[in-house]
Each structure stands twice: as C-alpha cells, then as structure tokens.
C-alpha cells in the first residue's frame, strides 16, 4: 500500500526441496492479467476443469510489432537513442518515432501522425515509444529539435567511426522537389531523370566501411566541387581530425579544389582523372598498350601532376562492355541516318534543300550520343555519311581505363590498396540508393521551410545509420556477402569487378541459410518481422479485463531478433 493506493502483485511460484532445504522459485509475474483470467488460472492450478468460451474471449485489436521491436531495439543498442537525448523525454521519443517510421513504413509526417493515432495506428510504434496520439505540431517540433542537435549528433558519430589518419568517403547526390516553394530548391544537374523538376543537393560523409557520419544540404544549383570546402572545415574543426585521407569522385575534387587542399596540413586525397585528362596522358605516350602486359594496374608519373602518384587501371570486362555498347549505338545511329537518306531519295515528295536536310539530321544525330564519330556530307538533293574510324579508335583506346590520383606515398598506401580505397566510394552510392529509393524513400519532399527540408534529409541519414547497423548484424539472413576476404581471393586483381565468395554463391543459389532459413532482402525482412503481431485480448464485455499476447515468433523471426540482440518485448 502506497498512500491511499493499494498495489497487488500476483506471482506464479513453485516450492521445491534442494539439499534438504525448502526453496521457492518465481515462474511468472501474472500481475498484468485481468481478474477473470486470473480466476481461470487459479482454477486450473487447483485441478478444476476450466474453459473459456469463444464468446467470452475476444481479440479486439492486432497491431504489427516485430519490426518495431527490431528497429527501436537497434536504435537503443547502437546508442543512437542516447545521442538524441541523454534522458528520456517526450521530445526524444518523438524523434525516435520519426526515425523508426522512416525504416518501418517510409512516408510523410501526416502518415506518421495517422500511424501514431490510437484509432488509425498501423503498428505498435506509438505504444512502444509512449507517443500514441502525438499531434502534427508535435512531430514538426520534433523535427526542429532534431535539426538543432545535428552538429552534436554528427560529432558523436565521427568520434565513434572516424580516427586520425582514417579514410573518409564523400559523395554528392540530389533529389527532385515536388512541393510548392522552398528557398533551397533550384534547377540544376538532375541525377533522377526529372529535369522538369527543381531539386536540392546533399553531400554525405561516410567512414571507410560505408557507415554514414554526416550529411549537408545545399541549394539545388550548387556545383559538386563547391560543396567540398564545408566538408573539409567540418572534418577539421567540428570533428577535430588533424590527419584525413579524403576519398571522393573526380567531379568533386577538381584541380582547383586540390590546389586548396594542398595548403591544409595533414590532408591527403584519393580521386580519379576525368576522361580528357586521361586522353592527354595517352597522347603524351604515358599509357602505352604494353603497360598492361603483366597486370591490369601500373603506376606512372607525369610533370602535369607533381608530387602525386598516378595509378592506371584497365578493366578488361568494362572495356569489352563499352566496345559492345559503342557498336550498338553506332548501328542505331546509322539506322536513323538511313531513314533520312531514304526520305531524300524517295520519288514521291522527297526531302530537298541542304538546310532542311541538315536540320533533320541535326535533330537526331546525337540521339545516341555518338554523332562525333560520323563524317556527314550534305547537298541540296543528297545526303551521305561514313564512320570516322580514327576517332572511334581513339575513343576505344580508353575503353576500360581509369586513372587514380593520390597525394599519398607508396609507403603509406600501396597501389592495390589505393585502388581499393577509391572503389570503396561504391558504398556511398549504395547509401544514396537506399536513402533515395530502396528502403527509406527520401522523396517526395513537400516541406516548404528550409530547416524542415534539412531536418528531413538528416533524419533519413539517421534512419540509414540504423539500417546500416542492422544489416551488419543481419547479414546471415540477407543476400549479403559475409566473406569479404574470400570474395577478394576469387577475383584475379583489385581492378577486376568484384565477384561473390563461394559462400555467397551458395546462399544465392539455395536462397537458404546454413540453418535452412529463408534468405530475405532487408526490406523483405522488415516486412516479415511486421507479421509478428501484438494482439489485445478482452475477456467478456469488461474493457478493463484486457491483456496483450503476441504471436509466436517463427524460426526466422526468432533468429533475426537474436542476431540484433533485441527482444520482442520492449
């Protein structure tokens, strides 16, 4: 009894004798069960024949729960929840809900409002986090609070995943905007194939293993190279890193940017040359065909790149693919040109006039982006073309070639590891795919306020951080490579395309784990866990006589939760 309140605890216990001593053991705490159910339990324990008629016991609500337990449990286990706030508050719970919902069922804040409403709940997320019935205003306020913590959270992530002298991956992407107005939104280089839509640009910093650390949003017309200076400042000043090896794309780390980075003590870089620069090296005779007689990788020097190492790589698979694609495009262009030639030659209503013929050809010659490989001849009543074999050979000489440039000495990082470091940028590209389309669906973006757009992008990055953590632990149940060293041994060299290890091929072929459990994609696994449901039961007509019972986990679900180190009951 506490004050005027009386608290009753009901325990299921057994008495047994051990070494001559009588001992008691608590088997279960039944305090949460309603009185009618407790009476049934007591009667059964006393040996009476009991039963509950179907009309006396009803399931009044069922809500998906397993994916909530997995995501929220991972957020807490990986320490993200603590980064949102050192102590539990409603604001922190709402921020957790924003991030978790992005993984469980990506959608608008309005969809989250409905998902948290007791009347329209789509999962136990509101119940687990104690935010059932949260208002739209509360969710937007939580977004604002999340953005205000961005610098602090990113600094903590950097302390966990980045160390002095480490590789830091950086890349830039964009997403089109479908809202009404936002100051960040501009027309620019569109990567989504939606040229009629304005966009925002964002840059993502990752650790060498692809773990996301920080993200920054820019105006939609921001050129990729101009995003770099704020990242360098972030690494040095906010994250306190004195030595960094920045790995980024050739379109970001231009010569102008490299000249700036040279002036920063402790900062090195790994990037690649653009095609015109590679062609110049070829024309200077620095990339002879004999360079690849021994292997598909070689180091060269050039006075154009003082104090730098150039590592020339030739990917034979990519070379063959590009040669095949070029021939396909050339043939398609010739087919289009032949249609125009037939229009010129036809007897009835032929195409006449040099200007008209030029105009018709001009509209279609670059449709397949190989018009530069044709020599065209125009007359008032004729039109012909030939392939420019010399230009085709010049382009073909670069097939499969790429050149890595770095400021690191060979003693610090050998050529193979340097190429491997540059190739690790593919992990950032995978992050963008996940954030933009596969799992988290950053689009569509409807927010009008600049800070809300930034907060939206940041919470998508945090959701990917949770996804990344989950994927590391759930790899045995996913179509994922678990034996990186074995996969590396399978391919002839670091330049060749990655190939799966024997274990990964076996997984892909059987679509089963070693324990004969089904393999899933990450999205499929989340969906599967969602079928682990929490049911609200009611005995009779008394609404106070309600209790919850969850469906029994399948072997797959049990293994997934076990790998994550979380329980179904949060």
Tab-separated table of C-alpha atoms in Angstrom, residues 33-465:
chain	number	residue	atom	x	y	z
A	33	UNK	CA	-3.633	-10.311	-16.253
A	34	UNK	CA	-7.229	-9.202	-15.640
A	35	UNK	CA	-9.133	-10.728	-12.739
A	36	UNK	CA	-11.316	-13.089	-14.834
A	37	UNK	CA	-8.245	-14.639	-16.431
A	38	UNK	CA	-6.523	-14.970	-13.053
A	39	UNK	CA	-9.535	-16.883	-11.787
A	40	UNK	CA	-9.228	-19.273	-14.729
A	41	UNK	CA	-5.520	-19.772	-13.962
A	42	UNK	CA	-6.216	-20.400	-10.266
A	43	UNK	CA	-8.950	-22.885	-11.079
A	44	UNK	CA	-6.714	-24.723	-13.487
A	45	UNK	CA	-3.874	-24.857	-10.970
A	46	UNK	CA	-6.236	-26.359	-8.389
A	47	UNK	CA	-7.179	-29.162	-10.751
A	48	UNK	CA	-10.633	-27.953	-11.710
A	49	UNK	CA	-11.860	-28.444	-15.256
A	50	UNK	CA	-11.995	-24.987	-16.779
A	51	UNK	CA	-12.598	-23.467	-20.173
A	52	UNK	CA	-13.140	-20.114	-21.746
A	53	UNK	CA	-15.894	-19.946	-24.317
A	54	UNK	CA	-15.042	-18.214	-27.576
A	55	UNK	CA	-17.716	-15.617	-26.884
A	56	UNK	CA	-16.085	-14.829	-23.549
A	57	UNK	CA	-12.641	-14.075	-25.016
A	58	UNK	CA	-12.191	-11.771	-27.991
A	59	UNK	CA	-9.253	-10.284	-29.895
A	60	UNK	CA	-10.161	-6.598	-30.065
A	61	UNK	CA	-7.036	-5.236	-31.804
A	62	UNK	CA	-3.993	-6.596	-33.638
A	63	UNK	CA	-1.000	-4.409	-34.488
A	64	UNK	CA	2.262	-5.305	-36.268
A	65	UNK	CA	5.022	-5.276	-33.676
A	66	UNK	CA	8.102	-7.291	-34.639
A	67	UNK	CA	9.635	-4.669	-36.938
A	68	UNK	CA	9.068	-2.004	-34.270
A	69	UNK	CA	10.902	-4.128	-31.705
A	70	UNK	CA	13.768	-4.719	-34.150
A	71	UNK	CA	14.230	-1.087	-35.209
A	72	UNK	CA	13.693	0.601	-31.844
A	73	UNK	CA	15.784	-2.071	-30.128
A	74	UNK	CA	18.632	-1.471	-32.584
A	75	UNK	CA	18.415	2.301	-32.112
A	76	UNK	CA	18.876	1.812	-28.398
A	77	UNK	CA	21.544	-0.870	-28.717
A	78	UNK	CA	23.716	1.137	-31.132
A	79	UNK	CA	23.489	4.217	-28.939
A	80	UNK	CA	21.542	6.432	-31.326
A	81	UNK	CA	18.706	6.910	-28.854
A	82	UNK	CA	21.173	8.240	-26.284
A	83	UNK	CA	22.566	10.667	-28.874
A	84	UNK	CA	19.088	12.107	-29.375
A	85	UNK	CA	18.928	12.963	-25.683
A	86	UNK	CA	20.696	11.837	-22.524
A	87	UNK	CA	17.409	11.214	-20.720
A	88	UNK	CA	14.021	10.080	-21.870
A	89	UNK	CA	11.628	12.889	-22.740
A	90	UNK	CA	8.586	13.106	-24.978
A	91	UNK	CA	10.661	15.112	-27.431
A	92	UNK	CA	13.265	12.342	-27.634
A	93	UNK	CA	10.554	9.707	-28.020
A	94	UNK	CA	9.066	11.669	-30.923
A	95	UNK	CA	12.462	11.958	-32.621
A	96	UNK	CA	12.849	8.189	-32.246
A	97	UNK	CA	9.433	7.741	-33.827
A	98	UNK	CA	10.377	9.932	-36.801
A	99	UNK	CA	13.492	7.869	-37.488
A	100	UNK	CA	11.920	4.462	-36.816
A	101	UNK	CA	8.892	5.196	-39.003
A	102	UNK	CA	11.214	6.049	-41.904
A	103	UNK	CA	12.543	2.474	-41.695
A	104	UNK	CA	9.295	0.692	-40.913
A	105	UNK	CA	6.965	2.485	-43.313
A	106	UNK	CA	8.519	5.495	-45.071
A	107	UNK	CA	6.033	8.235	-45.733
A	108	UNK	CA	5.015	11.780	-44.932
A	109	UNK	CA	4.740	13.250	-41.446
A	110	UNK	CA	0.968	13.101	-41.961
A	111	UNK	CA	1.234	9.346	-42.470
A	112	UNK	CA	3.231	9.116	-39.229
A	113	UNK	CA	0.567	11.180	-37.438
A	114	UNK	CA	-2.026	8.635	-38.561
A	115	UNK	CA	0.243	5.717	-37.686
A	116	UNK	CA	0.603	7.017	-34.126
A	117	UNK	CA	-3.084	7.754	-33.604
A	118	UNK	CA	-4.750	5.071	-31.442
A	119	UNK	CA	-7.697	4.962	-33.846
A	120	UNK	CA	-5.636	4.562	-37.038
A	121	UNK	CA	-2.411	3.023	-35.706
A	122	UNK	CA	-0.570	0.824	-38.199
A	123	UNK	CA	1.915	-0.644	-35.694
A	124	UNK	CA	2.831	-0.608	-32.020
A	125	UNK	CA	5.331	2.230	-32.580
A	126	UNK	CA	3.240	4.789	-30.693
A	127	UNK	CA	2.661	2.412	-27.795
A	128	UNK	CA	6.289	1.280	-27.540
A	129	UNK	CA	7.632	4.846	-27.531
A	130	UNK	CA	4.780	6.283	-25.496
A	131	UNK	CA	3.781	8.778	-28.188
A	132	UNK	CA	0.346	7.489	-29.180
A	133	UNK	CA	-1.859	10.381	-30.158
A	134	UNK	CA	1.016	12.729	-30.993
A	135	UNK	CA	-0.159	15.767	-32.938
A	136	UNK	CA	1.220	17.013	-36.249
A	137	UNK	CA	2.566	20.096	-34.488
A	138	UNK	CA	4.469	17.892	-32.050
A	139	UNK	CA	6.031	15.971	-34.927
A	140	UNK	CA	7.161	19.154	-36.663
A	141	UNK	CA	8.547	20.468	-33.379
A	142	UNK	CA	10.446	17.189	-33.006
A	143	UNK	CA	11.893	17.710	-36.493
A	144	UNK	CA	13.084	21.158	-35.444
A	145	UNK	CA	14.615	19.722	-32.284
A	146	UNK	CA	16.369	17.037	-34.321
A	147	UNK	CA	17.930	19.631	-36.615
A	148	UNK	CA	19.116	21.666	-33.627
A	149	UNK	CA	21.025	18.577	-32.454
A	150	UNK	CA	22.544	17.729	-35.852
A	151	UNK	CA	26.027	19.101	-35.211
A	152	UNK	CA	26.253	17.420	-31.804
A	153	UNK	CA	24.988	14.073	-33.124
A	154	UNK	CA	27.320	14.121	-36.140
A	155	UNK	CA	30.283	14.964	-33.926
A	156	UNK	CA	29.469	11.963	-31.724
A	157	UNK	CA	29.152	9.701	-34.780
A	158	UNK	CA	32.506	10.972	-36.051
A	159	UNK	CA	34.125	10.208	-32.696
A	160	UNK	CA	32.787	6.657	-32.940
A	161	UNK	CA	33.619	5.903	-36.551
A	162	UNK	CA	36.469	8.213	-37.632
A	163	UNK	CA	40.013	8.360	-36.298
A	164	UNK	CA	43.025	10.470	-37.196
A	165	UNK	CA	44.560	9.290	-40.466
A	166	UNK	CA	41.423	7.406	-41.467
A	167	UNK	CA	39.842	7.220	-44.908
A	168	UNK	CA	36.757	9.418	-45.232
A	169	UNK	CA	34.391	8.874	-48.157
A	170	UNK	CA	32.459	11.797	-49.641
A	171	UNK	CA	29.968	11.985	-52.476
A	172	UNK	CA	27.141	14.214	-53.646
A	173	UNK	CA	23.635	13.458	-54.866
A	174	UNK	CA	20.356	15.287	-55.405
A	175	UNK	CA	16.616	14.743	-55.100
A	176	UNK	CA	13.874	16.448	-57.029
A	177	UNK	CA	11.350	18.600	-55.196
A	178	UNK	CA	7.580	18.279	-55.548
A	179	UNK	CA	6.438	20.882	-53.019
A	180	UNK	CA	5.241	24.404	-53.685
A	181	UNK	CA	8.197	26.542	-52.645
A	182	UNK	CA	11.470	26.300	-50.735
A	183	UNK	CA	14.449	28.650	-50.786
A	184	UNK	CA	16.852	25.717	-51.205
A	185	UNK	CA	15.182	24.465	-54.352
A	186	UNK	CA	16.804	25.296	-57.690
A	187	UNK	CA	17.149	23.786	-61.146
A	188	UNK	CA	20.495	22.054	-61.539
A	189	UNK	CA	22.268	18.893	-62.667
A	190	UNK	CA	19.492	16.369	-62.141
A	191	UNK	CA	20.524	12.820	-61.242
A	192	UNK	CA	16.975	11.468	-61.021
A	193	UNK	CA	15.987	11.895	-64.663
A	194	UNK	CA	13.386	14.511	-63.650
A	195	UNK	CA	14.697	17.559	-65.489
A	196	UNK	CA	11.395	19.404	-65.302
A	197	UNK	CA	11.565	19.411	-61.501
A	198	UNK	CA	13.775	21.653	-59.350
A	199	UNK	CA	15.885	19.923	-56.734
A	200	UNK	CA	18.034	20.017	-53.635
A	201	UNK	CA	21.651	18.813	-53.435
A	202	UNK	CA	23.195	16.996	-50.478
A	203	UNK	CA	26.635	15.671	-49.637
A	204	UNK	CA	27.233	12.579	-47.485
A	205	UNK	CA	30.331	11.791	-45.422
A	206	UNK	CA	30.938	8.132	-44.573
A	207	UNK	CA	33.571	6.117	-42.760
A	208	UNK	CA	35.713	3.760	-44.841
A	209	UNK	CA	33.255	0.905	-44.225
A	210	UNK	CA	30.340	2.933	-45.582
A	211	UNK	CA	28.862	3.895	-42.205
A	212	UNK	CA	27.207	7.334	-42.574
A	213	UNK	CA	28.541	10.065	-40.311
A	214	UNK	CA	27.281	13.444	-41.564
A	215	UNK	CA	25.117	14.974	-44.261
A	216	UNK	CA	24.695	18.530	-45.531
A	217	UNK	CA	22.022	20.065	-47.759
A	218	UNK	CA	22.809	22.650	-50.449
A	219	UNK	CA	20.828	24.693	-52.931
A	220	UNK	CA	19.750	22.734	-55.984
A	221	UNK	CA	22.049	24.549	-58.412
A	222	UNK	CA	25.186	24.037	-56.309
A	223	UNK	CA	28.087	22.603	-58.314
A	224	UNK	CA	29.585	19.454	-56.783
A	225	UNK	CA	33.098	20.900	-56.236
A	226	UNK	CA	31.802	23.872	-54.260
A	227	UNK	CA	30.332	21.536	-51.616
A	228	UNK	CA	33.797	20.335	-50.627
A	229	UNK	CA	35.135	23.261	-48.606
A	230	UNK	CA	32.463	22.959	-45.908
A	231	UNK	CA	33.205	19.225	-45.578
A	232	UNK	CA	36.908	19.874	-45.030
A	233	UNK	CA	36.068	22.515	-42.455
A	234	UNK	CA	33.691	20.070	-40.779
A	235	UNK	CA	36.331	17.332	-40.585
A	236	UNK	CA	38.967	19.681	-39.191
A	237	UNK	CA	37.074	21.989	-36.880
A	238	UNK	CA	33.918	20.190	-35.774
A	239	UNK	CA	35.311	16.664	-35.741
A	240	UNK	CA	38.818	17.674	-34.666
A	241	UNK	CA	40.659	15.447	-37.162
A	242	UNK	CA	44.254	16.535	-37.784
A	243	UNK	CA	45.000	13.874	-40.425
A	244	UNK	CA	42.497	12.749	-43.047
A	245	UNK	CA	42.590	10.885	-46.355
A	246	UNK	CA	39.622	12.164	-48.339
A	247	UNK	CA	38.270	9.783	-50.974
A	248	UNK	CA	35.905	11.416	-53.415
A	249	UNK	CA	34.755	11.454	-57.021
A	250	UNK	CA	36.625	13.128	-59.892
A	251	UNK	CA	33.744	15.530	-60.403
A	252	UNK	CA	34.103	16.855	-56.855
A	253	UNK	CA	37.851	17.029	-56.266
A	254	UNK	CA	38.823	19.134	-59.272
A	255	UNK	CA	42.260	20.650	-59.791
A	256	UNK	CA	41.070	23.912	-58.247
A	257	UNK	CA	39.945	22.064	-55.129
A	258	UNK	CA	43.156	20.021	-54.988
A	259	UNK	CA	45.204	23.211	-55.037
A	260	UNK	CA	43.244	24.359	-51.988
A	261	UNK	CA	43.598	21.034	-50.159
A	262	UNK	CA	47.376	21.060	-50.716
A	263	UNK	CA	47.585	24.045	-48.383
A	264	UNK	CA	45.971	22.133	-45.494
A	265	UNK	CA	48.491	20.244	-43.317
A	266	UNK	CA	47.581	16.611	-42.703
A	267	UNK	CA	45.030	16.356	-45.513
A	268	UNK	CA	45.594	13.855	-48.330
A	269	UNK	CA	43.279	12.695	-51.066
A	270	UNK	CA	42.403	9.871	-53.408
A	271	UNK	CA	40.383	10.661	-56.515
A	272	UNK	CA	40.474	9.970	-60.265
A	273	UNK	CA	41.191	11.778	-63.524
A	274	UNK	CA	38.477	12.803	-65.939
A	275	UNK	CA	38.454	11.400	-69.479
A	276	UNK	CA	40.083	14.439	-71.192
A	277	UNK	CA	42.994	14.244	-68.749
A	278	UNK	CA	43.405	10.518	-69.423
A	279	UNK	CA	43.356	11.195	-73.171
A	280	UNK	CA	46.105	13.779	-72.709
A	281	UNK	CA	48.282	11.220	-70.904
A	282	UNK	CA	47.653	8.795	-73.759
A	283	UNK	CA	48.620	11.394	-76.343
A	284	UNK	CA	51.814	12.071	-74.381
A	285	UNK	CA	52.670	8.383	-74.720
A	286	UNK	CA	52.455	7.710	-70.998
A	287	UNK	CA	49.858	4.927	-71.313
A	288	UNK	CA	51.269	2.505	-73.923
A	289	UNK	CA	49.400	-0.743	-74.521
A	290	UNK	CA	52.419	-2.660	-73.189
A	291	UNK	CA	51.805	-1.093	-69.786
A	292	UNK	CA	49.285	-3.835	-69.041
A	293	UNK	CA	51.263	-6.833	-70.300
A	294	UNK	CA	51.943	-8.075	-66.772
A	295	UNK	CA	48.808	-6.965	-64.935
A	296	UNK	CA	45.884	-4.562	-65.198
A	297	UNK	CA	47.453	-1.948	-62.946
A	298	UNK	CA	50.556	0.217	-63.229
A	299	UNK	CA	51.986	3.387	-61.697
A	300	UNK	CA	53.143	6.221	-63.918
A	301	UNK	CA	54.372	9.770	-63.410
A	302	UNK	CA	53.648	12.991	-65.240
A	303	UNK	CA	55.072	16.513	-64.891
A	304	UNK	CA	51.460	17.717	-65.030
A	305	UNK	CA	50.899	16.134	-61.598
A	306	UNK	CA	53.933	16.983	-59.468
A	307	UNK	CA	54.112	15.303	-56.084
A	308	UNK	CA	51.291	12.915	-56.967
A	309	UNK	CA	51.042	9.242	-57.828
A	310	UNK	CA	49.050	8.165	-60.866
A	311	UNK	CA	47.782	4.582	-60.913
A	312	UNK	CA	46.500	3.498	-64.316
A	313	UNK	CA	43.940	0.686	-64.251
A	314	UNK	CA	42.481	-1.338	-67.091
A	315	UNK	CA	39.283	-3.261	-66.514
A	316	UNK	CA	39.013	-5.773	-69.402
A	317	UNK	CA	35.387	-6.589	-68.625
A	318	UNK	CA	34.436	-2.921	-68.741
A	319	UNK	CA	36.491	-2.473	-71.932
A	320	UNK	CA	34.553	-5.234	-73.700
A	321	UNK	CA	31.256	-3.872	-72.451
A	322	UNK	CA	31.995	-0.363	-73.699
A	323	UNK	CA	33.153	-1.625	-77.097
A	324	UNK	CA	29.936	-3.604	-77.473
A	325	UNK	CA	27.814	-0.651	-76.366
A	326	UNK	CA	29.578	1.737	-78.750
A	327	UNK	CA	28.958	-0.556	-81.698
A	328	UNK	CA	25.318	-0.866	-80.701
A	329	UNK	CA	24.922	2.931	-80.565
A	330	UNK	CA	26.763	3.428	-83.847
A	331	UNK	CA	24.471	0.917	-85.551
A	332	UNK	CA	21.367	2.578	-84.073
A	333	UNK	CA	22.555	5.988	-85.295
A	334	UNK	CA	23.218	4.619	-88.789
A	335	UNK	CA	19.711	3.194	-88.841
A	336	UNK	CA	18.291	6.653	-88.062
A	337	UNK	CA	20.523	8.291	-90.691
A	338	UNK	CA	19.412	5.763	-93.278
A	339	UNK	CA	15.779	6.747	-92.713
A	340	UNK	CA	16.698	10.349	-93.525
A	341	UNK	CA	18.659	9.245	-96.602
A	342	UNK	CA	15.622	7.298	-97.803
A	343	UNK	CA	13.498	10.416	-97.358
A	344	UNK	CA	15.965	12.291	-99.580
A	345	UNK	CA	15.987	9.523	-102.243
A	346	UNK	CA	12.284	8.743	-102.388
A	347	UNK	CA	10.489	9.582	-105.608
A	348	UNK	CA	7.338	10.998	-104.037
A	349	UNK	CA	7.707	14.201	-102.012
A	350	UNK	CA	11.449	13.796	-101.364
A	351	UNK	CA	13.257	15.798	-98.694
A	352	UNK	CA	15.022	18.592	-100.550
A	353	UNK	CA	17.205	21.555	-99.675
A	354	UNK	CA	20.535	21.390	-97.896
A	355	UNK	CA	19.261	23.441	-94.948
A	356	UNK	CA	16.256	21.188	-94.443
A	357	UNK	CA	18.380	18.034	-94.618
A	358	UNK	CA	20.903	19.480	-92.146
A	359	UNK	CA	18.064	20.417	-89.789
A	360	UNK	CA	16.571	16.903	-89.930
A	361	UNK	CA	19.940	15.241	-89.341
A	362	UNK	CA	20.796	17.680	-86.555
A	363	UNK	CA	17.715	16.683	-84.596
A	364	UNK	CA	18.665	13.017	-84.494
A	365	UNK	CA	22.430	12.686	-84.901
A	366	UNK	CA	23.150	12.955	-81.164
A	367	UNK	CA	20.177	10.936	-80.020
A	368	UNK	CA	22.564	8.095	-79.170
A	369	UNK	CA	25.490	10.386	-78.230
A	370	UNK	CA	27.885	9.088	-80.900
A	371	UNK	CA	27.379	11.744	-83.588
A	372	UNK	CA	31.016	12.836	-83.242
A	373	UNK	CA	32.057	9.528	-84.828
A	374	UNK	CA	30.429	10.298	-88.203
A	375	UNK	CA	31.536	12.427	-91.161
A	376	UNK	CA	28.474	13.881	-92.870
A	377	UNK	CA	28.114	15.183	-96.438
A	378	UNK	CA	25.159	17.376	-97.441
A	379	UNK	CA	23.906	18.501	-100.848
A	380	UNK	CA	20.600	20.012	-101.897
A	381	UNK	CA	19.403	16.663	-103.204
A	382	UNK	CA	21.618	14.135	-101.425
A	383	UNK	CA	22.959	13.121	-98.056
A	384	UNK	CA	25.644	10.589	-97.107
A	385	UNK	CA	27.772	9.631	-94.122
A	386	UNK	CA	30.760	7.498	-93.171
A	387	UNK	CA	32.160	6.407	-89.843
A	388	UNK	CA	35.258	8.285	-88.686
A	389	UNK	CA	37.323	5.227	-87.831
A	390	UNK	CA	40.215	7.274	-86.464
A	391	UNK	CA	38.028	8.951	-83.847
A	392	UNK	CA	36.468	5.615	-82.985
A	393	UNK	CA	39.915	4.055	-82.467
A	394	UNK	CA	40.971	6.990	-80.294
A	395	UNK	CA	37.965	6.563	-78.053
A	396	UNK	CA	38.365	2.774	-77.999
A	397	UNK	CA	41.936	3.146	-76.766
A	398	UNK	CA	40.499	4.453	-73.485
A	399	UNK	CA	37.936	1.684	-73.062
A	400	UNK	CA	38.102	0.239	-69.562
A	401	UNK	CA	40.792	2.700	-68.471
A	402	UNK	CA	40.679	4.856	-65.376
A	403	UNK	CA	43.456	6.651	-63.543
A	404	UNK	CA	43.580	7.090	-59.778
A	405	UNK	CA	45.477	10.125	-58.500
A	406	UNK	CA	46.605	10.462	-54.903
A	407	UNK	CA	48.868	12.548	-52.712
A	408	UNK	CA	49.738	9.530	-50.542
A	409	UNK	CA	53.178	7.976	-50.868
A	410	UNK	CA	53.535	4.320	-51.810
A	411	UNK	CA	54.989	3.604	-48.369
A	412	UNK	CA	51.752	4.736	-46.745
A	413	UNK	CA	49.348	3.073	-49.189
A	414	UNK	CA	50.347	0.680	-51.960
A	415	UNK	CA	48.784	0.789	-55.443
A	416	UNK	CA	46.332	-2.071	-54.884
A	417	UNK	CA	45.064	-0.623	-51.623
A	418	UNK	CA	44.812	2.824	-53.186
A	419	UNK	CA	42.596	1.460	-55.962
A	420	UNK	CA	40.557	-0.440	-53.373
A	421	UNK	CA	40.103	2.745	-51.357
A	422	UNK	CA	38.769	4.606	-54.396
A	423	UNK	CA	36.429	1.737	-55.222
A	424	UNK	CA	35.015	1.938	-51.694
A	425	UNK	CA	33.106	5.017	-52.885
A	426	UNK	CA	30.590	2.482	-54.176
A	427	UNK	CA	29.437	2.153	-50.564
A	428	UNK	CA	28.343	5.794	-50.557
A	429	UNK	CA	26.470	5.175	-53.803
A	430	UNK	CA	24.705	2.253	-52.108
A	431	UNK	CA	23.802	4.574	-49.241
A	432	UNK	CA	22.269	7.052	-51.697
A	433	UNK	CA	20.283	4.259	-53.359
A	434	UNK	CA	18.896	3.168	-50.015
A	435	UNK	CA	18.104	6.707	-48.873
A	436	UNK	CA	16.525	7.738	-52.181
A	437	UNK	CA	14.629	4.687	-53.365
A	438	UNK	CA	15.098	1.199	-51.974
A	439	UNK	CA	14.277	1.405	-48.269
A	440	UNK	CA	13.913	4.958	-46.951
A	441	UNK	CA	12.345	6.904	-49.840
A	442	UNK	CA	13.581	10.442	-49.176
A	443	UNK	CA	11.260	11.527	-51.989
A	444	UNK	CA	8.750	13.052	-52.344
A	445	UNK	CA	9.753	16.189	-50.439
A	446	UNK	CA	6.878	18.554	-49.657
A	447	UNK	CA	8.325	20.725	-46.876
A	448	UNK	CA	8.429	24.454	-47.623
A	449	UNK	CA	10.678	25.675	-44.820
A	450	UNK	CA	14.432	25.378	-45.378
A	451	UNK	CA	15.088	23.962	-41.914
A	452	UNK	CA	12.362	21.337	-42.324
A	453	UNK	CA	13.909	20.140	-45.588
A	454	UNK	CA	17.302	19.922	-43.879
A	455	UNK	CA	15.773	18.063	-40.944
A	456	UNK	CA	14.003	15.653	-43.289
A	457	UNK	CA	17.272	14.811	-45.039
A	458	UNK	CA	19.084	14.442	-41.707
A	459	UNK	CA	16.510	12.052	-40.265
A	460	UNK	CA	16.767	9.984	-43.467
A	461	UNK	CA	20.526	9.762	-42.880
A	462	UNK	CA	19.966	8.681	-39.273
A	463	UNK	CA	17.477	6.070	-40.458
A	464	UNK	CA	20.145	4.783	-42.840
A	465	UNK	CA	22.601	4.705	-39.914
